[in-house]
Amino acid sequence: MEAPVLLWFRQDLRLADNPALHAAGGRPLLAVYVLDDAAAGAWAHGGASRWWLHHSLAALDAALRARGVALHLARGEAARIIPALAAQAGAAEVHAGRLLEPWARERDKAVHEALGGRLVLHTSATLHEPHAIRTGQGRPYTVYTPFARTLFARGEPAPPLPAPERLHGPDLPGLPLEALELLPRDEPQWWRGFAADWTPGEAGAQARIARFMAQALRGYGEGRNLPGTERTARLSPHLRFGEVSPRQVWHAARAAGAEGEDVFLKEILWREFSYHLLWHRPELPERPLDPRFAAFPFEPDDRLLRAWKAGRTGYPIVDAGMRQLWQTGWMHNRVRMVVASLLVKQLLQPWQAGAACFWDRLVDADLASNSASWQWIAGCGADASPYFRVFNPVLQGERFDPKGDYVRRWVPELARVPDRFVHKPWAAPDGPPAGYPAPIVPPERGRQRALAAYAAMRAAADPA
């Protein structure tokens, strides 16, 4: 009897364009997913991601069963479970998509050793292996634009691989999905509304791609900045869990051939750049890449942080974003920048605190993208937003949500405020509606506080 292959699903919860699955080559297959919170430590899935993972695993199991095998679920130390399952099944090889997080890289070394070198990793979550992209001087990239230019110059990614029609393999019963305890137990059950916005799983990802390419790719360059409209792809959680591959998305955009295509593909390359940074700078999630920012005079304040998390800052577009996040597990990208800028620059709260909140609440919480983007907005990362760029939440709202459609949807207290005051209700003749807070920091003070803090940081880093 032919020895089976153990396929270790991780960040590639799909059957189409799955290089690890393709490498099995029709041999008997044992499909496995292991929930290993201990190895991930602080970067174990947050609450919103766990909700998504629960439903994504259910969808993957159904897709596998339709082809002849079941998904074996396990919980615990993958460095012990994977070699044990391989031995039990008599697997000749273990195949998996490569993970790029520092903790996962360490775990893969342990599994590789325990298997006697029989762990085979494949490029699955990214277009290219991060270590394979280098500057002309042979160094990693630290600036996005030349990085993106290099990847465009490499030409088109290889075509996606088809999904197998039939699978077969050993039946080793695992845990029921409920035993992974992924659905959050918080009260109130804030995640109950997620299902109205999202369909986790490979089929849901393909449906969203088709809808976006047909309806919103044309004019994406401008439309992506308008949070009150449905003009973004909202593919980030599907990419995060590997329900769709980046090259599937890339080729779908190319096939659509609409205006806005390259702008959209640059978003895929920003994700790629974030993984490049995480691979070469594993401290990215916790420490500023720019060492000068170790001296930044943050003023941690639980009261300010709680108001920001609750969408009670008094700045309508910020409050709308935080409430959208709480109710849907997602936030429009333009609003993410404004929300983050207020927290870090005007309120002087550590960017790590904002990143931790997003990690728990986002269904697309991705260690590379989340960390790189927070460092960018704080001004301390690679290719970072300059320290003097302080997003004005009023002007941002007036420019990108001019009629207040986005704000009124998520902050119903402001439903009757006239358009001209919807982003600054304190300036309305009757003031803000009862119950809506005044700005947590006066508009004129926020930028001044930020610039003073940056000046103090520069003086501490370079006292001469």
GROMACS .gro file of C-alpha atoms in nm:
model
  464
    1MET     CA    1   0.000   0.000   0.000
    2GLU     CA    2   0.131   0.346  -0.089
    3ALA     CA    3   0.241   0.553   0.211
    4PRO     CA    4   0.017   0.854   0.275
    5VAL     CA    5   0.114   1.219   0.287
    6LEU     CA    6   0.024   1.430   0.591
    7LEU     CA    7  -0.100   1.770   0.477
    8TRP     CA    8  -0.072   2.020   0.762
    9PHE     CA    9  -0.317   2.304   0.696
   10ARG     CA   10  -0.219   2.636   0.854
   11GLN     CA   11  -0.262   2.967   0.673
   12ASP     CA   12  -0.386   2.798   0.355
   13LEU     CA   13  -0.740   2.683   0.431
   14ARG     CA   14  -0.827   2.616   0.067
   15LEU     CA   15  -0.809   2.342  -0.195
   16ALA     CA   16  -0.742   2.546  -0.510
   17ASP     CA   17  -0.391   2.686  -0.562
   18ASN     CA   18  -0.261   2.500  -0.259
   19PRO     CA   19   0.099   2.399  -0.341
   20ALA     CA   20   0.124   2.169  -0.039
   21LEU     CA   21  -0.189   1.980  -0.146
   22HIS     CA   22  -0.069   1.972  -0.507
   23ALA     CA   23   0.262   1.818  -0.393
   24ALA     CA   24   0.070   1.519  -0.253
   25GLY     CA   25   0.025   1.420  -0.616
   26GLY     CA   26  -0.277   1.196  -0.575
   27ARG     CA   27  -0.123   0.987  -0.295
   28PRO     CA   28  -0.333   0.895   0.011
   29LEU     CA   29  -0.384   1.205   0.222
   30LEU     CA   30  -0.423   1.276   0.591
   31ALA     CA   31  -0.545   1.636   0.620
   32VAL     CA   32  -0.469   1.792   0.960
   33TYR     CA   33  -0.525   2.122   1.139
   34VAL     CA   34  -0.373   2.179   1.486
   35LEU     CA   35  -0.479   2.467   1.709
   36ASP     CA   36  -0.153   2.548   1.890
   37ASP     CA   37  -0.219   2.853   2.107
   38ALA     CA   38   0.077   2.787   2.336
   39ALA     CA   39   0.331   2.809   2.053
   40ALA     CA   40   0.176   3.135   1.927
   41GLY     CA   41   0.181   3.283   2.276
   42ALA     CA   42   0.082   3.650   2.266
   43TRP     CA   43   0.002   3.608   1.897
   44ALA     CA   44  -0.256   3.335   1.933
   45HIS     CA   45  -0.573   3.423   1.742
   46GLY     CA   46  -0.773   3.709   1.889
   47GLY     CA   47  -1.145   3.690   1.954
   48ALA     CA   48  -1.267   3.799   1.610
   49SER     CA   49  -1.012   3.580   1.430
   50ARG     CA   50  -1.120   3.278   1.633
   51TRP     CA   51  -1.478   3.332   1.517
   52TRP     CA   52  -1.357   3.337   1.157
   53LEU     CA   53  -1.132   3.035   1.203
   54HIS     CA   54  -1.421   2.828   1.345
   55HIS     CA   55  -1.631   2.883   1.033
   56SER     CA   56  -1.337   2.856   0.794
   57LEU     CA   57  -1.244   2.515   0.933
   58ALA     CA   58  -1.605   2.401   0.901
   59ALA     CA   59  -1.605   2.509   0.536
   60LEU     CA   60  -1.272   2.338   0.468
   61ASP     CA   61  -1.387   2.013   0.628
   62ALA     CA   62  -1.703   2.016   0.413
   63ALA     CA   63  -1.499   2.075   0.097
   64LEU     CA   64  -1.261   1.793   0.184
   65ARG     CA   65  -1.542   1.552   0.268
   66ALA     CA   66  -1.706   1.625  -0.067
   67ARG     CA   67  -1.386   1.496  -0.226
   68GLY     CA   68  -1.341   1.189  -0.009
   69VAL     CA   69  -1.144   1.277   0.307
   70ALA     CA   70  -1.215   1.452   0.637
   71LEU     CA   71  -1.019   1.722   0.817
   72HIS     CA   72  -0.846   1.583   1.126
   73LEU     CA   73  -0.863   1.843   1.403
   74ALA     CA   74  -0.629   1.849   1.701
   75ARG     CA   75  -0.547   2.092   1.981
   76GLY     CA   76  -0.217   2.126   2.162
   77GLU     CA   77   0.153   2.123   2.088
   78ALA     CA   78   0.194   2.084   1.712
   79ALA     CA   79   0.563   2.001   1.751
   80ARG     CA   80   0.446   1.684   1.928
   81ILE     CA   81   0.113   1.616   1.754
   82ILE     CA   82   0.231   1.637   1.390
   83PRO     CA   83   0.518   1.384   1.427
   84ALA     CA   84   0.290   1.155   1.627
   85LEU     CA   85   0.016   1.164   1.362
   86ALA     CA   86   0.273   1.111   1.085
   87ALA     CA   87   0.401   0.803   1.265
   88GLN     CA   88   0.050   0.671   1.334
   89ALA     CA   89  -0.051   0.709   0.969
   90GLY     CA   90   0.283   0.586   0.835
   91ALA     CA   91   0.319   0.912   0.640
   92ALA     CA   92   0.621   0.932   0.413
   93GLU     CA   93   0.622   1.313   0.413
   94VAL     CA   94   0.457   1.611   0.580
   95HIS     CA   95   0.371   1.905   0.354
   96ALA     CA   96   0.263   2.252   0.467
   97GLY     CA   97   0.253   2.611   0.352
   98ARG     CA   98   0.538   2.819   0.491
   99LEU     CA   99   0.451   3.049   0.782
  100LEU     CA  100   0.653   3.366   0.831
  101GLU     CA  101   0.581   3.466   1.192
  102PRO     CA  102   0.885   3.432   1.421
  103TRP     CA  103   0.711   3.191   1.659
  104ALA     CA  104   0.597   2.971   1.370
  105ARG     CA  105   0.944   2.960   1.220
  106GLU     CA  106   1.082   2.830   1.550
  107ARG     CA  107   0.809   2.570   1.574
  108ASP     CA  108   0.872   2.452   1.217
  109LYS     CA  109   1.237   2.393   1.302
  110ALA     CA  110   1.131   2.169   1.590
  111VAL     CA  111   0.883   1.977   1.374
  112HIS     CA  112   1.139   1.940   1.094
  113GLU     CA  113   1.389   1.790   1.338
  114ALA     CA  114   1.133   1.561   1.499
  115LEU     CA  115   1.036   1.429   1.155
  116GLY     CA  116   1.393   1.364   1.054
  117GLY     CA  117   1.381   1.627   0.781
  118ARG     CA  118   1.050   1.512   0.629
  119LEU     CA  119   0.870   1.846   0.668
  120VAL     CA  120   0.840   2.010   0.324
  121LEU     CA  121   0.734   2.377   0.321
  122HIS     CA  122   0.578   2.552   0.022
  123THR     CA  123   0.526   2.915  -0.078
  124SER     CA  124   0.157   2.957  -0.014
  125ALA     CA  125   0.071   3.272   0.184
  126THR     CA  126   0.279   3.513  -0.029
  127LEU     CA  127   0.370   3.564  -0.393
  128HIS     CA  128   0.741   3.518  -0.323
  129GLU     CA  129   0.959   3.394  -0.041
  130PRO     CA  130   1.065   3.704   0.159
  131HIS     CA  131   1.431   3.598   0.169
  132ALA     CA  132   1.436   3.579  -0.212
  133ILE     CA  133   1.367   3.951  -0.265
  134ARG     CA  134   1.679   4.166  -0.231
  135THR     CA  135   1.801   4.510  -0.333
  136GLY     CA  136   2.078   4.550  -0.589
  137GLN     CA  137   2.319   4.552  -0.295
  138GLY     CA  138   2.185   4.218  -0.171
  139ARG     CA  139   2.005   4.364   0.131
  140PRO     CA  140   1.639   4.344   0.236
  141TYR     CA  141   1.413   4.628   0.127
  142THR     CA  142   1.312   4.891   0.380
  143VAL     CA  143   1.110   5.117   0.148
  144TYR     CA  144   0.788   5.004  -0.013
  145THR     CA  145   0.805   5.181  -0.353
  146PRO     CA  146   1.127   5.019  -0.483
  147PHE     CA  147   1.010   4.688  -0.335
  148ALA     CA  148   0.687   4.708  -0.532
  149ARG     CA  149   0.870   4.820  -0.845
  150THR     CA  150   1.097   4.516  -0.820
  151LEU     CA  151   0.805   4.276  -0.786
  152PHE     CA  152   0.620   4.429  -1.081
  153ALA     CA  153   0.941   4.394  -1.285
  154ARG     CA  154   0.956   4.023  -1.204
  155GLY     CA  155   0.654   3.967  -1.421
  156GLU     CA  156   0.332   3.783  -1.356
  157PRO     CA  157   0.310   3.515  -1.085
  158ALA     CA  158   0.268   3.156  -1.196
  159PRO     CA  159  -0.092   3.058  -1.279
  160PRO     CA  160  -0.295   2.923  -0.986
  161LEU     CA  161  -0.316   2.547  -0.939
  162PRO     CA  162  -0.653   2.370  -0.975
  163ALA     CA  163  -0.829   2.203  -0.685
  164PRO     CA  164  -0.825   1.822  -0.689
  165GLU     CA  165  -1.148   1.651  -0.793
  166ARG     CA  166  -1.108   1.347  -0.565
  167LEU     CA  167  -0.902   1.263  -0.257
  168HIS     CA  168  -0.854   0.949  -0.053
  169GLY     CA  169  -0.662   0.854   0.257
  170PRO     CA  170  -0.662   0.703   0.606
  171ASP     CA  171  -0.941   0.777   0.850
  172LEU     CA  172  -0.793   0.887   1.184
  173PRO     CA  173  -1.074   1.043   1.388
  174GLY     CA  174  -0.983   1.375   1.547
  175LEU     CA  175  -1.159   1.624   1.770
  176PRO     CA  176  -1.498   1.771   1.683
  177LEU     CA  177  -1.478   2.136   1.581
  178GLU     CA  178  -1.655   2.248   1.899
  179ALA     CA  179  -1.372   2.099   2.108
  180LEU     CA  180  -1.138   2.369   1.975
  181GLU     CA  181  -1.354   2.624   2.161
  182LEU     CA  182  -1.299   2.892   1.900
  183LEU     CA  183  -1.626   3.081   1.931
  184PRO     CA  184  -1.574   3.365   2.181
  185ARG     CA  185  -1.761   3.331   2.508
  186ASP     CA  186  -1.776   3.703   2.588
  187GLU     CA  187  -2.100   3.858   2.696
  188PRO     CA  188  -2.258   4.038   2.525
  189GLN     CA  189  -2.193   3.822   2.219
  190TRP     CA  190  -2.051   4.103   2.006
  191TRP     CA  191  -1.962   3.859   1.728
  192ARG     CA  192  -2.318   3.747   1.661
  193GLY     CA  193  -2.358   4.004   1.384
  194PHE     CA  194  -2.048   3.897   1.192
  195ALA     CA  195  -2.238   3.640   0.986
  196ALA     CA  196  -2.443   3.916   0.824
  197ASP     CA  197  -2.124   4.064   0.674
  198TRP     CA  198  -1.901   3.763   0.613
  199THR     CA  199  -1.898   3.414   0.465
  200PRO     CA  200  -1.573   3.250   0.582
  201GLY     CA  201  -1.431   2.976   0.364
  202GLU     CA  202  -1.299   2.923   0.014
  203ALA     CA  203  -1.639   2.952  -0.154
  204GLY     CA  204  -1.708   3.279   0.026
  205ALA     CA  205  -1.370   3.412  -0.085
  206GLN     CA  206  -1.435   3.326  -0.448
  207ALA     CA  207  -1.779   3.488  -0.436
  208ARG     CA  208  -1.631   3.807  -0.292
  209ILE     CA  209  -1.357   3.815  -0.557
  210ALA     CA  210  -1.612   3.778  -0.836
  211ARG     CA  211  -1.833   4.052  -0.692
  212PHE     CA  212  -1.546   4.296  -0.643
  213MET     CA  213  -1.392   4.241  -0.984
  214ALA     CA  214  -1.728   4.291  -1.153
  215GLN     CA  215  -1.853   4.586  -0.951
  216ALA     CA  216  -1.578   4.780  -0.776
  217LEU     CA  217  -1.238   4.730  -0.939
  218ARG     CA  218  -1.312   4.996  -1.200
  219GLY     CA  219  -1.241   5.329  -1.034
  220TYR     CA  220  -1.082   5.159  -0.734
  221GLY     CA  221  -0.808   5.424  -0.711
  222GLU     CA  222  -1.058   5.684  -0.595
  223GLY     CA  223  -1.334   5.463  -0.460
  224ARG     CA  224  -1.112   5.282  -0.207
  225ASN     CA  225  -1.089   5.603   0.000
  226LEU     CA  226  -1.463   5.651   0.046
  227PRO     CA  227  -1.578   5.457   0.353
  228GLY     CA  228  -1.945   5.535   0.295
  229THR     CA  229  -1.947   5.326  -0.024
  230GLU     CA  230  -1.884   4.956  -0.099
  231ARG     CA  231  -1.575   5.013  -0.314
  232THR     CA  232  -1.310   4.803  -0.140
  233ALA     CA  233  -1.238   4.434  -0.196
  234ARG     CA  234  -1.276   4.325   0.167
  235LEU     CA  235  -1.064   4.024   0.085
  236SER     CA  236  -0.823   4.073   0.375
  237PRO     CA  237  -0.970   3.807   0.609
  238HIS     CA  238  -0.988   3.555   0.325
  239LEU     CA  239  -0.621   3.621   0.250
  240ARG     CA  240  -0.535   3.612   0.618
  241PHE     CA  241  -0.663   3.257   0.653
  242GLY     CA  242  -0.549   3.149   0.311
  243GLU     CA  243  -0.897   3.079   0.178
  244VAL     CA  244  -0.766   3.244  -0.135
  245SER     CA  245  -0.405   3.285  -0.243
  246PRO     CA  246  -0.245   3.618  -0.338
  247ARG     CA  247  -0.174   3.490  -0.687
  248GLN     CA  248  -0.538   3.391  -0.733
  249VAL     CA  249  -0.631   3.748  -0.645
  250TRP     CA  250  -0.356   3.885  -0.870
  251HIS     CA  251  -0.468   3.687  -1.174
  252ALA     CA  252  -0.835   3.767  -1.110
  253ALA     CA  253  -0.751   4.140  -1.119
  254ARG     CA  254  -0.549   4.097  -1.437
  255ALA     CA  255  -0.834   3.905  -1.599
  256ALA     CA  256  -1.082   4.177  -1.506
  257GLY     CA  257  -0.862   4.430  -1.686
  258ALA     CA  258  -1.038   4.730  -1.534
  259GLU     CA  259  -0.909   5.078  -1.460
  260GLY     CA  260  -0.776   5.072  -1.105
  261GLU     CA  261  -0.616   4.731  -1.146
  262ASP     CA  262  -0.257   4.839  -1.068
  263VAL     CA  263  -0.368   5.047  -0.768
  264PHE     CA  264  -0.539   4.738  -0.631
  265LEU     CA  265  -0.237   4.516  -0.698
  266LYS     CA  266  -0.019   4.761  -0.504
  267GLU     CA  267  -0.234   4.678  -0.201
  268ILE     CA  268  -0.143   4.312  -0.249
  269LEU     CA  269   0.221   4.418  -0.266
  270TRP     CA  270   0.192   4.620   0.057
  271ARG     CA  271   0.085   4.296   0.224
  272GLU     CA  272   0.383   4.126   0.061
  273PHE     CA  273   0.612   4.405   0.186
  274SER     CA  274   0.480   4.363   0.539
  275TYR     CA  275   0.577   3.995   0.535
  276HIS     CA  276   0.916   4.091   0.394
  277LEU     CA  277   0.966   4.321   0.694
  278LEU     CA  278   0.849   4.061   0.945
  279TRP     CA  279   1.082   3.797   0.801
  280HIS     CA  280   1.389   4.020   0.820
  281ARG     CA  281   1.290   4.216   1.132
  282PRO     CA  282   1.114   3.973   1.366
  283GLU     CA  283   1.093   4.242   1.634
  284LEU     CA  284   0.840   4.426   1.414
  285PRO     CA  285   0.530   4.346   1.629
  286GLU     CA  286   0.683   4.474   1.953
  287ARG     CA  287   0.964   4.724   1.900
  288PRO     CA  288   1.001   5.028   1.673
  289LEU     CA  289   1.217   4.965   1.370
  290ASP     CA  290   1.351   5.319   1.403
  291PRO     CA  291   1.554   5.304   1.728
  292ARG     CA  292   1.503   5.675   1.795
  293PHE     CA  293   1.143   5.600   1.885
  294ALA     CA  294   1.249   5.413   2.196
  295ALA     CA  295   1.263   5.763   2.346
  296PHE     CA  296   0.919   5.874   2.228
  297PRO     CA  297   0.735   6.029   2.526
  298PHE     CA  298   0.409   5.837   2.517
  299GLU     CA  299   0.163   5.912   2.796
  300PRO     CA  300  -0.024   5.584   2.862
  301ASP     CA  301  -0.371   5.660   2.993
  302ASP     CA  302  -0.634   5.389   3.039
  303ARG     CA  303  -0.915   5.643   3.029
  304LEU     CA  304  -0.814   5.768   2.685
  305LEU     CA  305  -0.758   5.416   2.555
  306ARG     CA  306  -1.099   5.299   2.677
  307ALA     CA  307  -1.276   5.596   2.515
  308TRP     CA  308  -1.096   5.527   2.187
  309LYS     CA  309  -1.187   5.157   2.195
  310ALA     CA  310  -1.551   5.236   2.271
  311GLY     CA  311  -1.587   5.488   1.989
  312ARG     CA  312  -1.636   5.774   2.234
  313THR     CA  313  -1.361   6.019   2.133
  314GLY     CA  314  -1.592   6.295   2.011
  315TYR     CA  315  -1.443   6.273   1.661
  316PRO     CA  316  -1.718   6.125   1.444
  317ILE     CA  317  -1.510   5.945   1.181
  318VAL     CA  318  -1.292   5.787   1.451
  319ASP     CA  319  -1.592   5.680   1.656
  320ALA     CA  320  -1.763   5.541   1.344
  321GLY     CA  321  -1.454   5.335   1.265
  322MET     CA  322  -1.423   5.189   1.611
  323ARG     CA  323  -1.791   5.099   1.622
  324GLN     CA  324  -1.772   4.941   1.277
  325LEU     CA  325  -1.480   4.736   1.407
  326TRP     CA  326  -1.673   4.622   1.714
  327GLN     CA  327  -1.986   4.526   1.520
  328THR     CA  328  -1.834   4.371   1.206
  329GLY     CA  329  -1.474   4.273   1.291
  330TRP     CA  330  -1.345   4.499   1.016
  331MET     CA  331  -1.273   4.865   0.947
  332HIS     CA  332  -1.230   5.058   0.624
  333ASN     CA  333  -0.860   5.112   0.549
  334ARG     CA  334  -0.875   5.491   0.517
  335VAL     CA  335  -1.051   5.505   0.852
  336ARG     CA  336  -0.792   5.272   1.007
  337MET     CA  337  -0.527   5.534   0.933
  338VAL     CA  338  -0.730   5.816   1.086
  339VAL     CA  339  -0.822   5.611   1.392
  340ALA     CA  340  -0.460   5.505   1.449
  341SER     CA  341  -0.324   5.855   1.398
  342LEU     CA  342  -0.557   5.997   1.662
  343LEU     CA  343  -0.456   5.734   1.917
  344VAL     CA  344  -0.080   5.758   1.866
  345LYS     CA  345  -0.026   6.119   1.770
  346GLN     CA  346  -0.299   6.329   1.924
  347LEU     CA  347  -0.362   6.111   2.231
  348LEU     CA  348   0.003   5.997   2.268
  349GLN     CA  349  -0.089   5.636   2.341
  350PRO     CA  350   0.164   5.364   2.248
  351TRP     CA  351   0.110   5.218   1.904
  352GLN     CA  352   0.146   4.871   2.057
  353ALA     CA  353  -0.178   4.930   2.253
  354GLY     CA  354  -0.365   5.009   1.932
  355ALA     CA  355  -0.212   4.711   1.755
  356ALA     CA  356  -0.322   4.484   2.042
  357CYS     CA  357  -0.680   4.611   2.015
  358PHE     CA  358  -0.687   4.548   1.642
  359TRP     CA  359  -0.531   4.205   1.693
  360ASP     CA  360  -0.823   4.103   1.911
  361ARG     CA  361  -1.106   4.270   1.721
  362LEU     CA  362  -1.016   4.231   1.351
  363VAL     CA  363  -1.127   3.925   1.157
  364ASP     CA  364  -0.831   3.997   0.928
  365ALA     CA  365  -0.579   4.033   1.213
  366ASP     CA  366  -0.247   3.952   1.049
  367LEU     CA  367   0.077   3.990   1.243
  368ALA     CA  368   0.279   4.126   0.951
  369SER     CA  369   0.024   4.373   0.812
  370ASN     CA  370  -0.106   4.487   1.150
  371SER     CA  371   0.242   4.552   1.290
  372ALA     CA  372   0.382   4.717   0.977
  373SER     CA  373   0.079   4.943   0.938
  374TRP     CA  374   0.080   5.059   1.302
  375GLN     CA  375   0.451   5.132   1.282
  376TRP     CA  376   0.390   5.321   0.956
  377ILE     CA  377   0.126   5.545   1.106
  378ALA     CA  378   0.335   5.601   1.421
  379GLY     CA  379   0.629   5.709   1.204
  380CYS     CA  380   0.868   5.453   1.350
  381GLY     CA  381   0.859   5.175   1.090
  382ALA     CA  382   1.005   5.108   0.749
  383ASP     CA  383   0.890   5.354   0.483
  384ALA     CA  384   0.702   5.517   0.768
  385SER     CA  385   0.460   5.803   0.764
  386PRO     CA  386   0.671   6.110   0.850
  387TYR     CA  387   0.650   6.213   1.212
  388PHE     CA  388   0.498   6.547   1.116
  389ARG     CA  389   0.209   6.385   0.925
  390VAL     CA  390  -0.077   6.406   1.172
  391PHE     CA  391  -0.413   6.313   1.022
  392ASN     CA  392  -0.676   6.573   1.107
  393PRO     CA  393  -0.991   6.367   1.177
  394VAL     CA  394  -1.222   6.652   1.086
  395LEU     CA  395  -1.059   6.724   0.750
  396GLN     CA  396  -1.028   6.354   0.673
  397GLY     CA  397  -1.398   6.307   0.741
  398GLU     CA  398  -1.499   6.609   0.534
  399ARG     CA  399  -1.284   6.496   0.241
  400PHE     CA  400  -1.366   6.126   0.229
  401ASP     CA  401  -1.716   6.118   0.382
  402PRO     CA  402  -1.848   6.458   0.269
  403LYS     CA  403  -2.217   6.389   0.331
  404GLY     CA  404  -2.155   6.191   0.647
  405ASP     CA  405  -2.303   5.865   0.516
  406TYR     CA  406  -2.040   5.653   0.689
  407VAL     CA  407  -2.059   5.845   1.017
  408ARG     CA  408  -2.438   5.837   1.032
  409ARG     CA  409  -2.444   5.463   0.972
  410TRP     CA  410  -2.220   5.381   1.267
  411VAL     CA  411  -2.287   5.678   1.498
  412PRO     CA  412  -2.666   5.710   1.494
  413GLU     CA  413  -2.656   5.989   1.754
  414LEU     CA  414  -2.543   6.215   1.469
  415ALA     CA  415  -2.819   6.116   1.226
  416ARG     CA  416  -2.986   6.458   1.235
  417VAL     CA  417  -2.675   6.675   1.241
  418PRO     CA  418  -2.650   6.883   0.920
  419ASP     CA  419  -2.386   6.776   0.666
  420ARG     CA  420  -2.166   7.076   0.728
  421PHE     CA  421  -2.134   6.990   1.097
  422VAL     CA  422  -2.146   6.610   1.091
  423HIS     CA  423  -1.767   6.584   1.129
  424LYS     CA  424  -1.751   6.862   1.391
  425PRO     CA  425  -2.081   6.847   1.581
  426TRP     CA  426  -1.944   7.069   1.858
  427ALA     CA  427  -1.949   7.356   1.605
  428ALA     CA  428  -2.321   7.317   1.522
  429PRO     CA  429  -2.547   7.601   1.642
  430ASP     CA  430  -2.708   7.370   1.899
  431GLY     CA  431  -2.384   7.189   1.983
  432PRO     CA  432  -2.347   6.812   1.970
  433PRO     CA  433  -2.654   6.592   2.030
  434ALA     CA  434  -2.722   6.495   2.389
  435GLY     CA  435  -2.509   6.201   2.489
  436TYR     CA  436  -2.240   6.250   2.226
  437PRO     CA  437  -1.905   6.348   2.383
  438ALA     CA  438  -1.699   6.658   2.321
  439PRO     CA  439  -1.361   6.595   2.152
  440ILE     CA  440  -1.136   6.398   2.386
  441VAL     CA  441  -0.856   6.638   2.300
  442PRO     CA  442  -0.934   6.981   2.149
  443PRO     CA  443  -0.874   6.987   1.772
  444GLU     CA  444  -0.617   7.262   1.792
  445ARG     CA  445  -0.423   7.087   2.069
  446GLY     CA  446  -0.390   6.745   1.912
  447ARG     CA  447  -0.136   6.837   1.645
  448GLN     CA  448   0.056   7.059   1.886
  449ARG     CA  449   0.090   6.772   2.135
  450ALA     CA  450   0.211   6.541   1.862
  451LEU     CA  451   0.474   6.780   1.727
  452ALA     CA  452   0.597   6.861   2.078
  453ALA     CA  453   0.635   6.490   2.154
  454TYR     CA  454   0.830   6.429   1.833
  455ALA     CA  455   1.054   6.725   1.910
  456ALA     CA  456   1.125   6.582   2.256
  457MET     CA  457   1.202   6.243   2.105
  458ARG     CA  458   1.449   6.391   1.857
  459ALA     CA  459   1.617   6.590   2.133
  460ALA     CA  460   1.653   6.279   2.349
  461ALA     CA  461   1.791   6.075   2.058
  462ASP     CA  462   2.034   6.348   1.950
  463PRO     CA  463   2.107   6.577   2.245
  464ALA     CA  464   2.379   6.758   2.050
   0.00000   0.00000   0.00000
